[in-house]
Structures are given as structure tokens and as C-alpha cells.
JSON list of C-alpha atoms and ligand atoms in Angstrom, two decimals:
[
{"chain": "A", "resi": 1026, "resn": "MET", "atom": "CA", "xyz": [94.85, 97.98, 221.78]},
{"chain": "A", "resi": 1027, "resn": "THR", "atom": "CA", "xyz": [96.45, 101.37, 221.90]},
{"chain": "A", "resi": 1028, "resn": "GLY", "atom": "CA", "xyz": [99.67, 102.67, 220.39]},
{"chain": "A", "resi": 1029, "resn": "SER", "atom": "CA", "xyz": [100.97, 104.52, 217.42]},
{"chain": "A", "resi": 1030, "resn": "VAL", "atom": "CA", "xyz": [99.90, 103.69, 213.93]},
{"chain": "A", "resi": 1031, "resn": "LEU", "atom": "CA", "xyz": [102.62, 104.44, 211.44]},
{"chain": "A", "resi": 1032, "resn": "THR", "atom": "CA", "xyz": [102.19, 107.45, 209.21]},
{"chain": "A", "resi": 1033, "resn": "PRO", "atom": "CA", "xyz": [103.14, 107.25, 205.51]},
{"chain": "A", "resi": 1034, "resn": "TYR", "atom": "CA", "xyz": [106.89, 107.20, 204.96]},
{"chain": "A", "resi": 1035, "resn": "SER", "atom": "CA", "xyz": [107.03, 110.42, 202.97]},
{"chain": "A", "resi": 1036, "resn": "GLN", "atom": "CA", "xyz": [105.17, 112.37, 205.67]},
{"chain": "A", "resi": 1037, "resn": "GLU", "atom": "CA", "xyz": [106.98, 110.81, 208.59]},
{"chain": "A", "resi": 1038, "resn": "THR", "atom": "CA", "xyz": [110.57, 111.02, 207.49]},
{"chain": "A", "resi": 1039, "resn": "GLY", "atom": "CA", "xyz": [110.82, 113.34, 204.51]},
{"chain": "A", "resi": 1040, "resn": "GLY", "atom": "CA", "xyz": [112.51, 113.01, 201.15]},
{"chain": "A", "resi": 1041, "resn": "SER", "atom": "CA", "xyz": [116.07, 112.54, 202.37]},
{"chain": "A", "resi": 1042, "resn": "LYS", "atom": "CA", "xyz": [115.32, 109.20, 204.06]},
{"chain": "A", "resi": 1043, "resn": "ALA", "atom": "CA", "xyz": [113.41, 108.06, 200.99]},
{"chain": "A", "resi": 1044, "resn": "ARG", "atom": "CA", "xyz": [116.48, 108.91, 198.87]},
{"chain": "A", "resi": 1045, "resn": "LEU", "atom": "CA", "xyz": [118.66, 106.96, 201.30]},
{"chain": "A", "resi": 1046, "resn": "ALA", "atom": "CA", "xyz": [116.39, 103.95, 200.83]},
{"chain": "A", "resi": 1047, "resn": "TYR", "atom": "CA", "xyz": [116.65, 104.28, 197.02]},
{"chain": "A", "resi": 1048, "resn": "ARG", "atom": "CA", "xyz": [120.44, 104.43, 197.22]},
{"chain": "A", "resi": 1049, "resn": "LEU", "atom": "CA", "xyz": [120.54, 101.37, 199.46]},
{"chain": "A", "resi": 1050, "resn": "PHE", "atom": "CA", "xyz": [118.27, 99.46, 197.08]},
{"chain": "A", "resi": 1051, "resn": "LEU", "atom": "CA", "xyz": [120.42, 100.41, 194.09]},
{"chain": "A", "resi": 1052, "resn": "ARG", "atom": "CA", "xyz": [123.62, 99.41, 195.89]},
{"chain": "A", "resi": 1053, "resn": "GLU", "atom": "CA", "xyz": [122.22, 96.05, 197.00]},
{"chain": "A", "resi": 1054, "resn": "SER", "atom": "CA", "xyz": [120.84, 95.33, 193.54]},
{"chain": "A", "resi": 1055, "resn": "PHE", "atom": "CA", "xyz": [124.31, 95.79, 192.03]},
{"chain": "A", "resi": 1056, "resn": "ARG", "atom": "CA", "xyz": [125.74, 93.49, 194.69]},
{"chain": "A", "resi": 1057, "resn": "THR", "atom": "CA", "xyz": [123.10, 90.74, 194.40]},
{"chain": "A", "resi": 1058, "resn": "ILE", "atom": "CA", "xyz": [120.83, 91.40, 191.40]},
{"chain": "A", "resi": 1059, "resn": "ARG", "atom": "CA", "xyz": [119.72, 87.78, 191.18]},
{"chain": "A", "resi": 1060, "resn": "VAL", "atom": "CA", "xyz": [118.27, 87.96, 194.68]},
{"chain": "A", "resi": 1061, "resn": "THR", "atom": "CA", "xyz": [117.15, 91.59, 194.69]},
{"chain": "A", "resi": 1062, "resn": "ALA", "atom": "CA", "xyz": [115.57, 91.03, 191.23]},
{"chain": "A", "resi": 1063, "resn": "SER", "atom": "CA", "xyz": [115.20, 94.75, 190.53]},
{"chain": "A", "resi": 1064, "resn": "VAL", "atom": "CA", "xyz": [117.18, 97.98, 190.54]},
{"chain": "A", "resi": 1065, "resn": "PHE", "atom": "CA", "xyz": [114.35, 100.10, 191.98]},
{"chain": "A", "resi": 1066, "resn": "PRO", "atom": "CA", "xyz": [111.88, 99.62, 194.82]},
{"chain": "A", "resi": 1067, "resn": "SER", "atom": "CA", "xyz": [108.27, 99.10, 193.71]},
{"chain": "A", "resi": 1068, "resn": "SER", "atom": "CA", "xyz": [106.22, 102.12, 192.68]},
{"chain": "A", "resi": 1069, "resn": "ARG", "atom": "CA", "xyz": [103.10, 103.18, 194.57]},
{"chain": "A", "resi": 1070, "resn": "PHE", "atom": "CA", "xyz": [101.04, 101.88, 191.63]},
{"chain": "A", "resi": 1071, "resn": "LEU", "atom": "CA", "xyz": [102.52, 98.41, 191.92]},
{"chain": "A", "resi": 1072, "resn": "THR", "atom": "CA", "xyz": [102.17, 98.57, 195.71]},
{"chain": "A", "resi": 1073, "resn": "ALA", "atom": "CA", "xyz": [98.47, 99.47, 195.39]},
{"chain": "A", "resi": 1074, "resn": "ALA", "atom": "CA", "xyz": [97.85, 96.64, 192.91]},
{"chain": "A", "resi": 1075, "resn": "MET", "atom": "CA", "xyz": [99.48, 94.20, 195.33]},
{"chain": "A", "resi": 1076, "resn": "LEU", "atom": "CA", "xyz": [97.32, 95.33, 198.25]},
{"chain": "A", "resi": 1077, "resn": "ASP", "atom": "CA", "xyz": [93.96, 96.40, 196.84]},
{"chain": "A", "resi": 1078, "resn": "HIS", "atom": "CA", "xyz": [92.44, 92.89, 197.01]},
{"chain": "A", "resi": 1079, "resn": "VAL", "atom": "CA", "xyz": [93.27, 92.45, 200.69]},
{"chain": "A", "resi": 1080, "resn": "ASP", "atom": "CA", "xyz": [90.47, 93.31, 203.13]},
{"chain": "A", "resi": 1081, "resn": "PHE", "atom": "CA", "xyz": [92.34, 95.39, 205.70]},
{"chain": "A", "resi": 1082, "resn": "ARG", "atom": "CA", "xyz": [89.13, 96.54, 207.45]},
{"chain": "A", "resi": 1083, "resn": "LYS", "atom": "CA", "xyz": [89.18, 93.45, 209.68]},
{"chain": "A", "resi": 1084, "resn": "THR", "atom": "CA", "xyz": [91.93, 92.47, 212.08]},
{"chain": "A", "resi": 1085, "resn": "CYS", "atom": "CA", "xyz": [94.30, 90.34, 210.08]},
{"chain": "A", "resi": 1086, "resn": "THR", "atom": "CA", "xyz": [97.67, 88.65, 210.07]},
{"chain": "A", "resi": 1087, "resn": "VAL", "atom": "CA", "xyz": [99.78, 89.30, 207.00]},
{"chain": "A", "resi": 1088, "resn": "ALA", "atom": "CA", "xyz": [103.13, 87.92, 205.87]},
{"chain": "A", "resi": 1089, "resn": "GLU", "atom": "CA", "xyz": [105.27, 89.93, 203.47]},
{"chain": "A", "resi": 1090, "resn": "LEU", "atom": "CA", "xyz": [107.95, 88.01, 201.57]},
{"chain": "A", "resi": 1091, "resn": "GLY", "atom": "CA", "xyz": [110.90, 90.08, 200.37]},
{"chain": "A", "resi": 1092, "resn": "SER", "atom": "CA", "xyz": [110.21, 93.39, 202.11]},
{"chain": "A", "resi": 1093, "resn": "GLY", "atom": "CA", "xyz": [113.31, 95.14, 200.71]},
{"chain": "A", "resi": 1094, "resn": "THR", "atom": "CA", "xyz": [113.51, 98.76, 201.90]},
{"chain": "A", "resi": 1095, "resn": "GLY", "atom": "CA", "xyz": [109.87, 98.60, 202.98]},
{"chain": "A", "resi": 1096, "resn": "VAL", "atom": "CA", "xyz": [107.75, 100.46, 200.42]},
{"chain": "A", "resi": 1097, "resn": "MET", "atom": "CA", "xyz": [105.01, 97.84, 200.65]},
{"chain": "A", "resi": 1098, "resn": "THR", "atom": "CA", "xyz": [105.58, 97.24, 204.37]},
{"chain": "A", "resi": 1099, "resn": "ARG", "atom": "CA", "xyz": [104.73, 100.86, 205.15]},
{"chain": "A", "resi": 1100, "resn": "GLU", "atom": "CA", "xyz": [101.64, 100.83, 203.01]},
{"chain": "A", "resi": 1101, "resn": "ILE", "atom": "CA", "xyz": [100.43, 97.57, 204.59]},
{"chain": "A", "resi": 1102, "resn": "LEU", "atom": "CA", "xyz": [100.89, 99.12, 208.03]},
{"chain": "A", "resi": 1103, "resn": "ARG", "atom": "CA", "xyz": [99.06, 102.25, 206.93]},
{"chain": "A", "resi": 1104, "resn": "ARG", "atom": "CA", "xyz": [96.09, 100.17, 205.80]},
{"chain": "A", "resi": 1105, "resn": "MET", "atom": "CA", "xyz": [96.00, 97.71, 208.72]},
{"chain": "A", "resi": 1106, "resn": "THR", "atom": "CA", "xyz": [93.85, 97.96, 211.82]},
{"chain": "A", "resi": 1107, "resn": "PRO", "atom": "CA", "xyz": [95.65, 98.66, 215.13]},
{"chain": "A", "resi": 1108, "resn": "ASP", "atom": "CA", "xyz": [95.23, 95.01, 216.21]},
{"chain": "A", "resi": 1109, "resn": "SER", "atom": "CA", "xyz": [96.55, 93.42, 213.04]},
{"chain": "A", "resi": 1110, "resn": "ARG", "atom": "CA", "xyz": [100.02, 91.88, 212.70]},
{"chain": "A", "resi": 1111, "resn": "LEU", "atom": "CA", "xyz": [102.60, 91.93, 209.93]},
{"chain": "A", "resi": 1112, "resn": "PHE", "atom": "CA", "xyz": [105.53, 89.53, 209.57]},
{"chain": "A", "resi": 1113, "resn": "ALA", "atom": "CA", "xyz": [108.08, 90.80, 207.05]},
{"chain": "A", "resi": 1114, "resn": "LEU", "atom": "CA", "xyz": [110.60, 88.20, 205.84]},
{"chain": "A", "resi": 1115, "resn": "GLU", "atom": "CA", "xyz": [113.75, 89.43, 204.14]},
{"chain": "A", "resi": 1116, "resn": "ILE", "atom": "CA", "xyz": [116.96, 87.58, 203.27]},
{"chain": "A", "resi": 1117, "resn": "ASN", "atom": "CA", "xyz": [119.23, 90.64, 202.84]},
{"chain": "A", "resi": 1118, "resn": "ARG", "atom": "CA", "xyz": [120.69, 91.76, 206.18]},
{"chain": "A", "resi": 1119, "resn": "ASN", "atom": "CA", "xyz": [121.21, 95.37, 205.03]},
{"chain": "A", "resi": 1120, "resn": "PHE", "atom": "CA", "xyz": [117.54, 95.67, 204.10]},
{"chain": "A", "resi": 1121, "resn": "VAL", "atom": "CA", "xyz": [116.57, 94.09, 207.43]},
{"chain": "A", "resi": 1122, "resn": "HIS", "atom": "CA", "xyz": [118.71, 96.59, 209.33]},
{"chain": "A", "resi": 1123, "resn": "HIS", "atom": "CA", "xyz": [117.27, 99.47, 207.31]},
{"chain": "A", "resi": 1124, "resn": "LEU", "atom": "CA", "xyz": [113.68, 98.36, 207.90]},
{"chain": "A", "resi": 1125, "resn": "ARG", "atom": "CA", "xyz": [114.16, 97.70, 211.61]},
{"chain": "A", "resi": 1126, "resn": "THR", "atom": "CA", "xyz": [115.66, 101.13, 212.19]},
{"chain": "A", "resi": 1127, "resn": "SER", "atom": "CA", "xyz": [113.44, 103.18, 209.87]},
{"chain": "A", "resi": 1128, "resn": "CYS", "atom": "CA", "xyz": [110.07, 101.53, 210.44]},
{"chain": "A", "resi": 1129, "resn": "GLN", "atom": "CA", "xyz": [109.24, 100.98, 214.08]},
{"chain": "A", "resi": 1130, "resn": "ASP", "atom": "CA", "xyz": [105.70, 99.84, 214.63]},
{"chain": "A", "resi": 1131, "resn": "ARG", "atom": "CA", "xyz": [104.53, 97.43, 217.32]},
{"chain": "A", "resi": 1132, "resn": "ARG", "atom": "CA", "xyz": [102.44, 95.48, 214.77]},
{"chain": "A", "resi": 1133, "resn": "LEU", "atom": "CA", "xyz": [105.52, 94.73, 212.64]},
{"chain": "A", "resi": 1134, "resn": "THR", "atom": "CA", "xyz": [107.97, 91.84, 213.14]},
{"chain": "A", "resi": 1135, "resn": "VAL", "atom": "CA", "xyz": [110.92, 91.94, 210.73]},
{"chain": "A", "resi": 1136, "resn": "LEU", "atom": "CA", "xyz": [112.50, 88.51, 210.28]},
{"chain": "A", "resi": 1137, "resn": "HIS", "atom": "CA", "xyz": [115.95, 88.10, 208.77]},
{"chain": "A", "resi": 1138, "resn": "THR", "atom": "CA", "xyz": [115.39, 84.82, 207.00]},
{"chain": "A", "resi": 1139, "resn": "ASP", "atom": "CA", "xyz": [114.83, 82.99, 203.75]},
{"chain": "A", "resi": 1140, "resn": "ALA", "atom": "CA", "xyz": [111.14, 82.92, 202.82]},
{"chain": "A", "resi": 1141, "resn": "SER", "atom": "CA", "xyz": [111.42, 79.15, 202.58]},
{"chain": "A", "resi": 1142, "resn": "ASN", "atom": "CA", "xyz": [111.46, 79.17, 206.42]},
{"chain": "A", "resi": 1143, "resn": "LEU", "atom": "CA", "xyz": [108.05, 80.85, 206.53]},
{"chain": "A", "resi": 1144, "resn": "ALA", "atom": "CA", "xyz": [106.12, 78.06, 208.30]},
{"chain": "A", "resi": 1145, "resn": "ASP", "atom": "CA", "xyz": [108.74, 77.63, 211.07]},
{"chain": "A", "resi": 1146, "resn": "HIS", "atom": "CA", "xyz": [108.82, 81.35, 211.83]},
{"chain": "A", "resi": 1147, "resn": "LEU", "atom": "CA", "xyz": [105.06, 81.73, 211.90]},
{"chain": "A", "resi": 1148, "resn": "ARG", "atom": "CA", "xyz": [104.83, 78.76, 214.27]},
{"chain": "A", "resi": 1149, "resn": "ALA", "atom": "CA", "xyz": [107.57, 80.19, 216.51]},
{"chain": "A", "resi": 1150, "resn": "HIS", "atom": "CA", "xyz": [105.64, 83.48, 216.73]},
{"chain": "A", "resi": 1151, "resn": "ASP", "atom": "CA", "xyz": [102.33, 81.74, 217.35]},
{"chain": "A", "resi": 1152, "resn": "ALA", "atom": "CA", "xyz": [100.94, 83.62, 214.35]},
{"chain": "A", "resi": 1153, "resn": "GLY", "atom": "CA", "xyz": [98.00, 81.32, 213.62]},
{"chain": "A", "resi": 1154, "resn": "ALA", "atom": "CA", "xyz": [96.48, 81.26, 210.16]},
{"chain": "A", "resi": 1155, "resn": "ILE", "atom": "CA", "xyz": [97.59, 83.97, 207.75]},
{"chain": "A", "resi": 1156, "resn": "HIS", "atom": "CA", "xyz": [94.99, 86.05, 205.93]},
{"chain": "A", "resi": 1157, "resn": "ALA", "atom": "CA", "xyz": [97.25, 87.38, 203.21]},
{"chain": "A", "resi": 1158, "resn": "VAL", "atom": "CA", "xyz": [100.74, 86.84, 201.85]},
{"chain": "A", "resi": 1159, "resn": "ILE", "atom": "CA", "xyz": [102.24, 89.72, 199.87]},
{"chain": "A", "resi": 1160, "resn": "SER", "atom": "CA", "xyz": [105.21, 88.39, 197.92]},
{"chain": "A", "resi": 1161, "resn": "SER", "atom": "CA", "xyz": [107.73, 90.46, 195.98]},
{"chain": "A", "resi": 1162, "resn": "LEU", "atom": "CA", "xyz": [110.12, 87.54, 195.64]},
{"chain": "A", "resi": 1163, "resn": "GLY", "atom": "CA", "xyz": [111.80, 87.16, 192.28]},
{"chain": "A", "resi": 1164, "resn": "LEU", "atom": "CA", "xyz": [110.40, 83.68, 191.62]},
{"chain": "A", "resi": 1165, "resn": "THR", "atom": "CA", "xyz": [111.60, 83.86, 188.02]},
{"chain": "A", "resi": 1166, "resn": "GLY", "atom": "CA", "xyz": [115.27, 83.80, 189.02]},
{"chain": "A", "resi": 1167, "resn": "MET", "atom": "CA", "xyz": [114.90, 81.06, 191.63]},
{"chain": "A", "resi": 1168, "resn": "LYS", "atom": "CA", "xyz": [115.63, 77.37, 191.26]},
{"chain": "A", "resi": 1169, "resn": "ALA", "atom": "CA", "xyz": [112.48, 75.31, 190.70]},
{"chain": "A", "resi": 1170, "resn": "GLU", "atom": "CA", "xyz": [112.79, 73.48, 194.04]},
{"chain": "A", "resi": 1171, "resn": "GLN", "atom": "CA", "xyz": [113.19, 76.72, 196.00]},
{"chain": "A", "resi": 1172, "resn": "ARG", "atom": "CA", "xyz": [110.17, 78.44, 194.52]},
{"chain": "A", "resi": 1173, "resn": "ALA", "atom": "CA", "xyz": [108.07, 75.29, 194.96]},
{"chain": "A", "resi": 1174, "resn": "ARG", "atom": "CA", "xyz": [109.13, 75.01, 198.63]},
{"chain": "A", "resi": 1175, "resn": "ILE", "atom": "CA", "xyz": [108.12, 78.62, 199.28]},
{"chain": "A", "resi": 1176, "resn": "VAL", "atom": "CA", "xyz": [104.74, 78.53, 197.54]},
{"chain": "A", "resi": 1177, "resn": "LEU", "atom": "CA", "xyz": [103.82, 75.17, 199.10]},
{"chain": "A", "resi": 1178, "resn": "GLN", "atom": "CA", "xyz": [104.35, 76.73, 202.52]},
{"chain": "A", "resi": 1179, "resn": "VAL", "atom": "CA", "xyz": [102.37, 79.83, 201.62]},
{"chain": "A", "resi": 1180, "resn": "GLU", "atom": "CA", "xyz": [99.47, 77.67, 200.53]},
{"chain": "A", "resi": 1181, "resn": "ALA", "atom": "CA", "xyz": [99.64, 75.64, 203.75]},
{"chain": "A", "resi": 1182, "resn": "CYS", "atom": "CA", "xyz": [99.84, 78.72, 206.04]},
{"chain": "A", "resi": 1183, "resn": "LEU", "atom": "CA", "xyz": [96.95, 80.60, 204.46]},
{"chain": "A", "resi": 1184, "resn": "ALA", "atom": "CA", "xyz": [93.54, 80.59, 206.15]},
{"chain": "A", "resi": 1185, "resn": "PRO", "atom": "CA", "xyz": [90.55, 79.41, 204.08]},
{"chain": "A", "resi": 1186, "resn": "ASN", "atom": "CA", "xyz": [89.72, 82.27, 201.67]},
{"chain": "A", "resi": 1187, "resn": "GLY", "atom": "CA", "xyz": [93.20, 83.66, 202.25]},
{"chain": "A", "resi": 1188, "resn": "ILE", "atom": "CA", "xyz": [95.00, 85.35, 199.36]},
{"chain": "A", "resi": 1189, "resn": "MET", "atom": "CA", "xyz": [98.52, 85.59, 198.06]},
{"chain": "A", "resi": 1190, "resn": "THR", "atom": "CA", "xyz": [99.64, 88.37, 195.77]},
{"chain": "A", "resi": 1191, "resn": "GLN", "atom": "CA", "xyz": [102.79, 87.99, 193.70]},
{"chain": "A", "resi": 1192, "resn": "PHE", "atom": "CA", "xyz": [104.19, 90.09, 190.88]},
{"chain": "A", "resi": 1193, "resn": "GLN", "atom": "CA", "xyz": [106.38, 89.28, 187.91]},
{"chain": "A", "resi": 1194, "resn": "TYR", "atom": "CA", "xyz": [108.24, 91.86, 185.85]},
{"chain": "A", "resi": 1195, "resn": "LEU", "atom": "CA", "xyz": [107.25, 92.12, 182.20]},
{"chain": "A", "resi": 1196, "resn": "THR", "atom": "CA", "xyz": [110.70, 91.80, 180.69]},
{"chain": "A", "resi": 1197, "resn": "PRO", "atom": "CA", "xyz": [110.76, 88.79, 178.37]},
{"chain": "A", "resi": 1198, "resn": "LEU", "atom": "CA", "xyz": [113.91, 88.69, 176.29]},
{"chain": "A", "resi": 1199, "resn": "ALA", "atom": "CA", "xyz": [112.83, 89.38, 172.76]},
{"chain": "A", "resi": 1200, "resn": "PRO", "atom": "CA", "xyz": [114.27, 87.14, 170.06]},
{"chain": "A", "resi": 1201, "resn": "VAL", "atom": "CA", "xyz": [116.96, 88.89, 168.04]},
{"chain": "A", "resi": 1202, "resn": "PRO", "atom": "CA", "xyz": [116.44, 88.53, 164.25]},
{"chain": "A", "resi": 1203, "resn": "GLY", "atom": "CA", "xyz": [119.03, 86.13, 162.83]},
{"chain": "A", "resi": 1204, "resn": "LEU", "atom": "CA", "xyz": [120.03, 84.91, 166.28]},
{"chain": "A", "resi": 1205, "resn": "PRO", "atom": "CA", "xyz": [117.31, 82.42, 167.24]},
{"chain": "A", "resi": 1206, "resn": "ASN", "atom": "CA", "xyz": [119.37, 80.91, 170.07]},
{"chain": "A", "resi": 1207, "resn": "ARG", "atom": "CA", "xyz": [119.27, 84.19, 172.00]},
{"chain": "A", "resi": 1208, "resn": "GLN", "atom": "CA", "xyz": [115.66, 83.51, 172.98]},
{"chain": "A", "resi": 1209, "resn": "ILE", "atom": "CA", "xyz": [115.51, 82.18, 176.54]},
{"chain": "A", "resi": 1210, "resn": "PRO", "atom": "CA", "xyz": [112.37, 80.27, 177.58]},
{"chain": "A", "resi": 1211, "resn": "TRP", "atom": "CA", "xyz": [110.49, 82.55, 180.01]},
{"chain": "A", "resi": 1212, "resn": "PHE", "atom": "CA", "xyz": [109.26, 81.22, 183.34]},
{"chain": "A", "resi": 1213, "resn": "GLN", "atom": "CA", "xyz": [105.45, 81.09, 183.19]},
{"chain": "A", "resi": 1214, "resn": "GLU", "atom": "CA", "xyz": [104.64, 82.38, 186.65]},
{"chain": "A", "resi": 1215, "resn": "ARG", "atom": "CA", "xyz": [100.88, 82.19, 186.24]},
{"chain": "A", "resi": 1216, "resn": "GLN", "atom": "CA", "xyz": [101.03, 78.53, 185.20]},
{"chain": "A", "resi": 1217, "resn": "PHE", "atom": "CA", "xyz": [103.30, 77.80, 188.12]},
{"chain": "A", "resi": 1218, "resn": "LEU", "atom": "CA", "xyz": [100.95, 79.50, 190.62]},
{"chain": "A", "resi": 1219, "resn": "GLU", "atom": "CA", "xyz": [97.95, 77.69, 189.12]},
{"chain": "A", "resi": 1220, "resn": "THR", "atom": "CA", "xyz": [99.37, 74.39, 190.32]},
{"chain": "A", "resi": 1221, "resn": "TYR", "atom": "CA", "xyz": [98.82, 75.63, 193.92]},
{"chain": "A", "resi": 1222, "resn": "PHE", "atom": "CA", "xyz": [95.85, 78.00, 193.67]},
{"chain": "A", "resi": 1223, "resn": "PRO", "atom": "CA", "xyz": [92.59, 77.24, 191.83]},
{"chain": "A", "resi": 1224, "resn": "ASN", "atom": "CA", "xyz": [91.59, 80.87, 191.40]},
{"chain": "A", "resi": 1225, "resn": "ILE", "atom": "CA", "xyz": [94.00, 83.46, 189.97]},
{"chain": "A", "resi": 1226, "resn": "SER", "atom": "CA", "xyz": [93.42, 86.90, 188.51]},
{"chain": "A", "resi": 1227, "resn": "ALA", "atom": "CA", "xyz": [96.03, 89.06, 186.83]},
{"chain": "A", "resi": 1228, "resn": "LYS", "atom": "CA", "xyz": [96.51, 92.83, 186.48]},
{"chain": "A", "resi": 1229, "resn": "ARG", "atom": "CA", "xyz": [99.19, 94.61, 184.51]},
{"chain": "A", "resi": 1230, "resn": "VAL", "atom": "CA", "xyz": [100.90, 97.61, 186.12]},
{"chain": "A", "resi": 1231, "resn": "LEU", "atom": "CA", "xyz": [102.72, 99.72, 183.55]},
{"chain": "A", "resi": 1232, "resn": "LEU", "atom": "CA", "xyz": [103.67, 102.53, 185.95]},
{"chain": "A", "resi": 1233, "resn": "ASN", "atom": "CA", "xyz": [106.59, 100.70, 187.51]},
{"chain": "A", "resi": 1234, "resn": "LEU", "atom": "CA", "xyz": [110.22, 100.20, 186.53]},
{"chain": "A", "resi": 1235, "resn": "PRO", "atom": "CA", "xyz": [110.10, 97.66, 185.03]},
{"chain": "A", "resi": 1236, "resn": "PRO", "atom": "CA", "xyz": [106.36, 97.20, 184.32]},
{"chain": "A", "resi": 1237, "resn": "ALA", "atom": "CA", "xyz": [104.89, 94.19, 186.05]},
{"chain": "A", "resi": 1238, "resn": "VAL", "atom": "CA", "xyz": [101.91, 91.87, 186.23]},
{"chain": "A", "resi": 1239, "resn": "VAL", "atom": "CA", "xyz": [100.30, 91.20, 189.61]},
{"chain": "A", "resi": 1240, "resn": "PHE", "atom": "CA", "xyz": [98.78, 87.79, 190.27]},
{"chain": "A", "resi": 1241, "resn": "THR", "atom": "CA", "xyz": [96.14, 87.55, 192.98]},
{"chain": "A", "resi": 1242, "resn": "CYS", "atom": "CA", "xyz": [95.82, 83.93, 194.07]},
{"chain": "A", "resi": 1243, "resn": "ARG", "atom": "CA", "xyz": [92.92, 82.65, 196.18]},
{"chain": "A", "resi": 1244, "resn": "LYS", "atom": "CA", "xyz": [92.73, 79.38, 198.04]},
{"chain": "B", "resi": 566, "resn": "LIG", "atom": "C1", "xyz": [111.98, 92.86, 193.84]},
{"chain": "B", "resi": 566, "resn": "LIG", "atom": "S1", "xyz": [112.62, 93.13, 195.49]},
{"chain": "B", "resi": 566, "resn": "LIG", "atom": "C2", "xyz": [111.16, 93.83, 196.22]},
{"chain": "B", "resi": 566, "resn": "LIG", "atom": "C3", "xyz": [111.43, 94.66, 197.44]},
{"chain": "B", "resi": 566, "resn": "LIG", "atom": "C4", "xyz": [110.22, 95.43, 197.98]},
{"chain": "B", "resi": 566, "resn": "LIG", "atom": "N1", "xyz": [109.17, 94.55, 198.43]},
{"chain": "B", "resi": 566, "resn": "LIG", "atom": "C5", "xyz": [109.66, 96.35, 196.94]},
{"chain": "B", "resi": 566, "resn": "LIG", "atom": "O1", "xyz": [108.57, 96.08, 196.44]},
{"chain": "B", "resi": 566, "resn": "LIG", "atom": "O2", "xyz": [110.32, 97.35, 196.63]},
{"chain": "B", "resi": 566, "resn": "LIG", "atom": "C6", "xyz": [112.66, 91.46, 196.11]},
{"chain": "B", "resi": 566, "resn": "LIG", "atom": "C7", "xyz": [113.10, 91.36, 197.57]},
{"chain": "B", "resi": 566, "resn": "LIG", "atom": "O3", "xyz": [113.04, 89.98, 197.97]},
{"chain": "B", "resi": 566, "resn": "LIG", "atom": "C8", "xyz": [114.19, 89.67, 198.76]},
{"chain": "B", "resi": 566, "resn": "LIG", "atom": "N2", "xyz": [114.39, 88.21, 198.64]},
{"chain": "B", "resi": 566, "resn": "LIG", "atom": "C9", "xyz": [114.83, 87.52, 197.56]},
{"chain": "B", "resi": 566, "resn": "LIG", "atom": "N3", "xyz": [114.86, 86.20, 197.80]},
{"chain": "B", "resi": 566, "resn": "LIG", "atom": "C10", "xyz": [114.40, 86.04, 199.07]},
{"chain": "B", "resi": 566, "resn": "LIG", "atom": "C11", "xyz": [114.16, 84.89, 199.89]},
{"chain": "B", "resi": 566, "resn": "LIG", "atom": "N4", "xyz": [114.42, 83.67, 199.45]},
{"chain": "B", "resi": 566, "resn": "LIG", "atom": "N5", "xyz": [113.67, 85.08, 201.13]},
{"chain": "B", "resi": 566, "resn": "LIG", "atom": "C12", "xyz": [113.41, 86.35, 201.60]},
{"chain": "B", "resi": 566, "resn": "LIG", "atom": "N6", "xyz": [113.61, 87.47, 200.87]},
{"chain": "B", "resi": 566, "resn": "LIG", "atom": "C13", "xyz": [114.10, 87.32, 199.62]},
{"chain": "B", "resi": 566, "resn": "LIG", "atom": "C14", "xyz": [115.28, 90.51, 198.13]},
{"chain": "B", "resi": 566, "resn": "LIG", "atom": "O4", "xyz": [116.38, 90.70, 199.00]},
{"chain": "B", "resi": 566, "resn": "LIG", "atom": "C15", "xyz": [114.51, 91.80, 197.83]},
{"chain": "B", "resi": 566, "resn": "LIG", "atom": "O5", "xyz": [114.52, 92.66, 198.94]}
]
């Protein structure tokens, strides 16, 4: 196939568009922090840790869950072969609009939807089996049924040997001396993912705001 392959965001559009994306992310996080789950887009270090285990040398189909302003989307496209496909699912319409207008690439399909509709959308687009799922969803803040519905579908859509990467911010609420009831039980994301994936590795990424741990889950 022929056609343009996207250049890195910073080279293609310059700093002013990157600043616009930061401002949009900040604004949306104040509006819906529970869904956005962060105040800043992911750093390039976190992006690399989320993508380094994916073999982009072969033609592949990738689903990105929670694409936000597209920092990971652009890096996935930069790494992908010209025949690969990327489905980016995002629930926030302002992020969807931003991504559709700022990141035009024939390999990319941006879907304005809840990630729990993943299987239906992939079927509708005749996507076939998925080689990798890159998820930035804030599973910690979700209801148990919602996160289970999403990860069950991911597991079902993945090809044999497919991988899912998912990060969790390292921000446990520390107990306050003298106030034991302030301590909130922290969602154990690794344990949760282990109920769906037999093989999980973890990597901490400190150069992100906030620092995070990346889980790479293999079928
Ligand atoms: C922590 S942000 C990550 C954004 C971007 N991937 C990044 O790394 O900067 C999480 C993103 O997931 C989106 N999101 C949250 N719940 C979602 C859901 N159920 N379905 C689809 N997207 C969702 C949010 O709107 C937000 O854009």
C-alpha cells in the first residue's frame, strides 16, 4: 500500500499545537477527572514503556483504549508498518474531535465510544484478531463490573500470543498518623489482570506525572 506515514507530532505541527493539546487535556481533566484519570498526557517515557513490547515490524492490528489527545496514538502510528491498522477508542468527544482533526492518517480509525463496546466496533470494522491492545484507561476509578466487561472483551479479541499493555499510576494514599480511617484500600491492578492473563510483567516508569507502573499482559 502507498500513502503518507505520519511524522512525529512535534516535527509535524510544532510546539504551539502540542501546547494546545496540553491545555485541552488540562481543561477536560478538571471537567471529568474521574474519567480522564490524570491532569497531564503521558510522557514519552511512559509511552515507550507501553509500546516497547509490541512487535511493530510485522503488519498488525492494534486497538488503543483511551487515546486522549493522542500522544500514544502518534507514537503507535510512527512505529507501525504502512499496512497496519489502528483503532483508537475514546469516550470524550472533545478528545475525539481533537484527534480526528490533528492526526489524519489512513491507518487510523478514531471511534467515539466507551471501551466496553470494543468487540462490537471491531466486528463492525471487520478488524479480525487484534495483535495488541494499548490501554490507558483509568481502571482504578471504574466500577468493578465495567472494568471486568472491558478486560474480558480485550482478552476475547486478542489473537493467540497477543498482548495488552495497561498502566496504573503510583499514587496510593498514604495513611495519615493518628487518622487510620483515612487509608483507602487500593485497587490491585496486577491481581485483577492476572485473573484474565496468565503471564504478566511489570515495569515502573518514574519519569511521568504521576509515576506509573506498566503491566504487559500476554495471552
Ligand atoms: C489517563 S488518560 C490517557 C490519555 C492518553 N492515552 C495519554 O496517555 O495521554 C485516559 C483516557 O481514557 C479515556 N477514557 C476513560 N474511560 C473510558 C472508556 N470507558 N472508554 C473509552 N475511553 C475512556 C479518557 O477520556 C482519557 O482520554
